[in-house]
XYZ file of C-alpha atoms in Angstrom:
268
model
C -5.703 -28.732 12.849
C -9.487 -28.521 12.530
C -9.446 -24.904 13.748
C -6.747 -24.024 11.199
C -8.852 -25.534 8.416
C -11.872 -23.520 9.568
C -9.813 -20.302 9.499
C -8.360 -21.043 6.059
C -9.510 -18.429 3.552
C -10.647 -19.691 0.159
C -10.434 -16.758 -2.233
C -8.150 -15.736 -5.126
C -4.707 -14.916 -3.782
C -4.681 -17.464 -0.952
C -2.792 -20.742 -0.950
C -6.009 -22.586 -0.097
C -7.779 -21.317 -3.213
C -4.939 -22.137 -5.583
C -4.407 -25.488 -3.893
C -8.015 -26.377 -4.689
C -7.511 -25.204 -8.290
C -4.537 -27.560 -8.670
C -6.504 -30.484 -7.225
C -9.442 -29.797 -9.568
C -7.065 -29.654 -12.538
C -5.434 -32.957 -11.570
C -8.830 -34.575 -11.020
C -10.162 -33.444 -14.421
C -7.121 -34.665 -16.343
C -7.057 -37.876 -14.330
C -10.683 -38.487 -15.229
C -10.423 -37.619 -18.929
C -7.121 -39.274 -19.917
C -8.252 -42.923 -19.510
C -10.944 -42.226 -22.137
C -8.269 -41.353 -24.724
C -6.519 -44.724 -24.542
C -5.584 -47.788 -22.521
C -2.985 -46.443 -20.081
C -1.148 -48.351 -17.391
C -1.270 -46.760 -13.902
C 2.303 -45.495 -14.257
C 1.714 -44.094 -17.740
C -1.552 -42.544 -16.577
C 0.156 -40.743 -13.678
C 3.045 -39.546 -15.864
C 0.617 -38.239 -18.494
C -1.408 -36.370 -15.866
C 1.783 -34.714 -14.594
C 2.866 -33.902 -18.165
C -0.428 -32.103 -18.785
C -0.734 -30.316 -15.437
C 2.863 -29.174 -14.822
C 3.165 -26.896 -17.911
C -0.131 -25.222 -16.982
C 1.053 -24.565 -13.424
C 4.402 -23.143 -14.569
C 2.828 -20.837 -17.165
C -0.008 -19.803 -14.833
C 2.373 -18.928 -11.982
C 4.544 -16.824 -14.304
C 1.513 -15.082 -15.861
C -0.038 -14.302 -12.464
C 3.204 -12.781 -11.174
C 3.723 -10.610 -14.257
C 0.094 -9.467 -14.392
C -0.015 -8.413 -10.747
C 3.434 -6.834 -10.817
C 3.523 -5.019 -14.140
C 0.211 -5.051 -16.042
C -2.770 -4.084 -13.868
C -1.279 -0.707 -12.952
C -1.309 0.374 -16.619
C -4.112 2.115 -18.583
C -6.951 -0.137 -19.843
C -5.982 0.203 -23.526
C -2.419 -0.872 -22.772
C -3.691 -3.754 -20.655
C -5.880 -4.984 -23.522
C -2.944 -5.020 -25.932
C -0.758 -6.809 -23.392
C -3.477 -9.425 -22.781
C -3.755 -10.173 -26.502
C -0.008 -10.662 -26.858
C 0.327 -12.478 -23.535
C -2.489 -14.876 -24.457
C -0.670 -15.890 -27.633
C 2.647 -16.227 -25.806
C 1.046 -18.226 -22.982
C -0.540 -20.646 -25.480
C 2.700 -21.083 -27.437
C 4.889 -21.683 -24.377
C 2.332 -24.031 -22.801
C 1.985 -25.994 -26.063
C 5.780 -26.285 -26.389
C 6.238 -27.489 -22.804
C 3.361 -29.948 -23.168
C 4.838 -31.455 -26.325
C 8.265 -31.785 -24.676
C 6.781 -33.446 -21.591
C 4.751 -35.895 -23.683
C 7.825 -36.612 -25.796
C 9.813 -37.439 -22.663
C 7.103 -39.820 -21.469
C 6.645 -41.580 -24.807
C 10.356 -41.721 -25.640
C 13.041 -44.150 -24.535
C 13.997 -42.024 -21.545
C 14.368 -38.482 -20.272
C 17.609 -38.018 -22.238
C 16.666 -39.749 -25.500
C 13.313 -38.647 -26.850
C 11.848 -36.844 -29.830
C 9.203 -34.150 -29.875
C 6.355 -34.728 -32.301
C 3.931 -31.837 -31.908
C 0.260 -32.093 -32.716
C -0.644 -30.761 -36.138
C -3.746 -29.488 -37.889
C -6.982 -29.335 -35.874
C -5.336 -30.993 -32.851
C -2.735 -28.210 -32.652
C -5.403 -25.511 -33.018
C -7.436 -27.164 -30.265
C -4.429 -27.152 -27.940
C -3.726 -23.491 -28.695
C -7.352 -22.631 -27.961
C -7.051 -24.472 -24.643
C -3.950 -22.415 -23.868
C -5.796 -19.165 -24.603
C -8.659 -20.315 -22.367
C -6.271 -21.158 -19.541
C -4.691 -17.706 -19.867
C -8.113 -16.030 -19.737
C -8.932 -17.888 -16.506
C -5.558 -16.984 -14.965
C -5.956 -13.327 -15.979
C -9.489 -13.191 -14.549
C -8.417 -14.682 -11.207
C -5.416 -12.349 -11.046
C -7.699 -9.385 -11.781
C -10.055 -10.398 -8.959
C -7.049 -10.812 -6.670
C -5.811 -7.359 -7.650
C -9.217 -5.792 -6.930
C -9.341 -7.441 -3.504
C -5.914 -6.126 -2.635
C -6.336 -2.516 -3.698
C -5.536 0.012 -1.057
C -8.513 1.648 0.630
C -8.745 5.411 0.534
C -8.832 7.387 3.804
C -12.606 7.844 3.341
C -13.142 4.089 3.166
C -10.643 3.452 5.924
C -12.853 5.204 8.433
C -15.300 2.304 8.207
C -12.752 -0.471 8.712
C -9.736 0.838 10.624
C -9.907 1.552 14.331
C -8.493 4.848 15.576
C -6.843 2.983 18.446
C -4.383 0.330 17.243
C -4.740 -3.087 18.833
C -1.740 -4.974 20.154
C -0.241 -7.608 17.917
C 1.170 -10.782 19.443
C 4.154 -12.488 17.806
C 6.154 -15.604 18.568
C 9.729 -15.293 19.808
C 11.146 -18.768 20.227
C 8.765 -20.734 22.434
C 7.088 -17.599 23.790
C 4.364 -15.314 22.467
C 4.868 -11.631 23.245
C 3.005 -8.396 22.469
C 4.487 -6.126 19.830
C 4.011 -2.367 20.088
C 2.522 -1.189 16.744
C 4.818 1.854 16.831
C 7.784 -0.500 16.331
C 6.332 -1.868 13.096
C 7.835 -0.453 9.904
C 5.818 -2.400 7.376
C 3.745 -5.535 6.876
C 4.325 -7.753 3.851
C 1.640 -10.155 2.646
C 2.583 -13.821 2.204
C -0.586 -15.695 1.215
C -2.518 -16.693 4.328
C 0.275 -15.221 6.467
C 1.801 -11.795 6.945
C 5.377 -10.795 7.726
C 5.728 -7.970 10.248
C 8.959 -6.013 9.763
C 10.589 -4.037 12.600
C 14.067 -2.575 13.032
C 15.023 -5.577 15.161
C 13.736 -8.318 12.860
C 10.820 -9.974 11.100
C 7.885 -11.955 12.490
C 5.576 -14.261 10.528
C 2.004 -14.399 11.838
C -1.164 -16.098 10.626
C -3.195 -13.002 9.828
C -4.461 -11.684 6.522
C -3.554 -8.220 5.310
C -7.164 -7.085 5.720
C -7.223 -8.218 9.359
C -3.968 -6.419 10.165
C -5.104 -3.312 8.304
C -8.116 -3.130 10.617
C -6.028 -3.805 13.734
C -3.116 -1.412 13.303
C -4.879 1.942 13.228
C -4.736 5.086 11.071
C -0.926 5.404 11.175
C -0.769 2.442 8.802
C -1.675 2.634 5.113
C -2.106 -0.208 2.657
C -0.119 1.179 -0.242
C -0.119 -2.027 -2.278
C -2.039 -5.295 -2.284
C 0.844 -6.924 -0.404
C 2.258 -3.985 1.596
C 1.057 -2.017 4.620
C 3.438 0.708 5.799
C 3.712 2.740 8.976
C 3.499 6.331 7.749
C 5.534 7.461 10.757
C 8.379 5.231 9.531
C 8.538 6.659 6.008
C 11.767 8.630 5.506
C 11.035 10.083 2.066
C 8.790 9.754 -0.989
C 9.831 9.492 -4.610
C 7.704 9.573 -7.803
C 7.800 6.279 -9.723
C 5.794 7.205 -12.842
C 2.260 6.290 -13.958
C 0.854 7.790 -10.760
C 2.818 5.425 -8.538
C 5.271 6.247 -5.781
C 8.307 4.739 -4.048
C 8.338 4.930 -0.245
C 11.751 4.780 1.437
C 11.385 3.343 4.942
C 13.368 3.720 8.157
C 15.005 0.296 7.771
C 16.456 1.205 4.370
C 13.911 -0.745 2.324
C 11.879 0.766 -0.504
C 8.242 -0.078 -1.235
C 6.485 0.635 -4.530
C 2.993 2.024 -3.921
C 0.221 1.357 -6.416
C -1.654 4.269 -7.954
C -4.447 4.027 -5.382
C -1.890 3.592 -2.602
C 0.089 6.606 -3.812
C -3.121 8.641 -3.890
C -3.826 7.690 -0.262
C -0.301 8.762 0.723
C -0.634 12.105 -1.089
C -3.844 12.805 0.793
C -1.837 12.459 4.021
C 0.754 15.030 2.942
C 0.474 18.759 3.659
């Protein structure tokens, strides 16, 4: 347990980092709310949840959409999307917060009325929502930068020419896996899922660690995808400089612009 905690990465994109963010958020609200009024322990806990849960739901949705659809677009388009998304984030968060507070202060979860803040209080809440969105967007941007595919020039510094063996668990046993059998690697937080024709294996390795282990036949074409170039059946343009890679197991992987560039530099 202690060794696992020592190996836990704390950086944007990892479960450890976002777990700490949630704890800090809960701690801050838990510390501030008693100042606003005399709350019983039960009411205090319910109010903390009512304030934190809408933020987590909106932040998770914003992070997913930013990483999946926004950061691959031109800067001018991103700026426009951020302006609109910030307003939408604030409005949805404010609505959910008012509903949650109405449920807590009403006669029950089925019979309650929503009385939204008005005037300066409403503007203050909307400004908080915009601030929360800015923080989420910044963390997602850092996460996106960390996960960008390296170019072949950069890869020479980090990727060994001779792939190292990867060990995976099969039942109660741990066995070596020949890298040539690997079709792709999919990132899953602090873990990675190795995909072969015979199945999938979840191992506790980061994408960066596996990228360095697997050798030059493997390219990181997306922040969460490493593919075996020898297992790519065909390539297909996907617009905006991106590319779809069709793999030997029938799956398709969308390469980012930098990942697509790295693939093109491998073609003749």
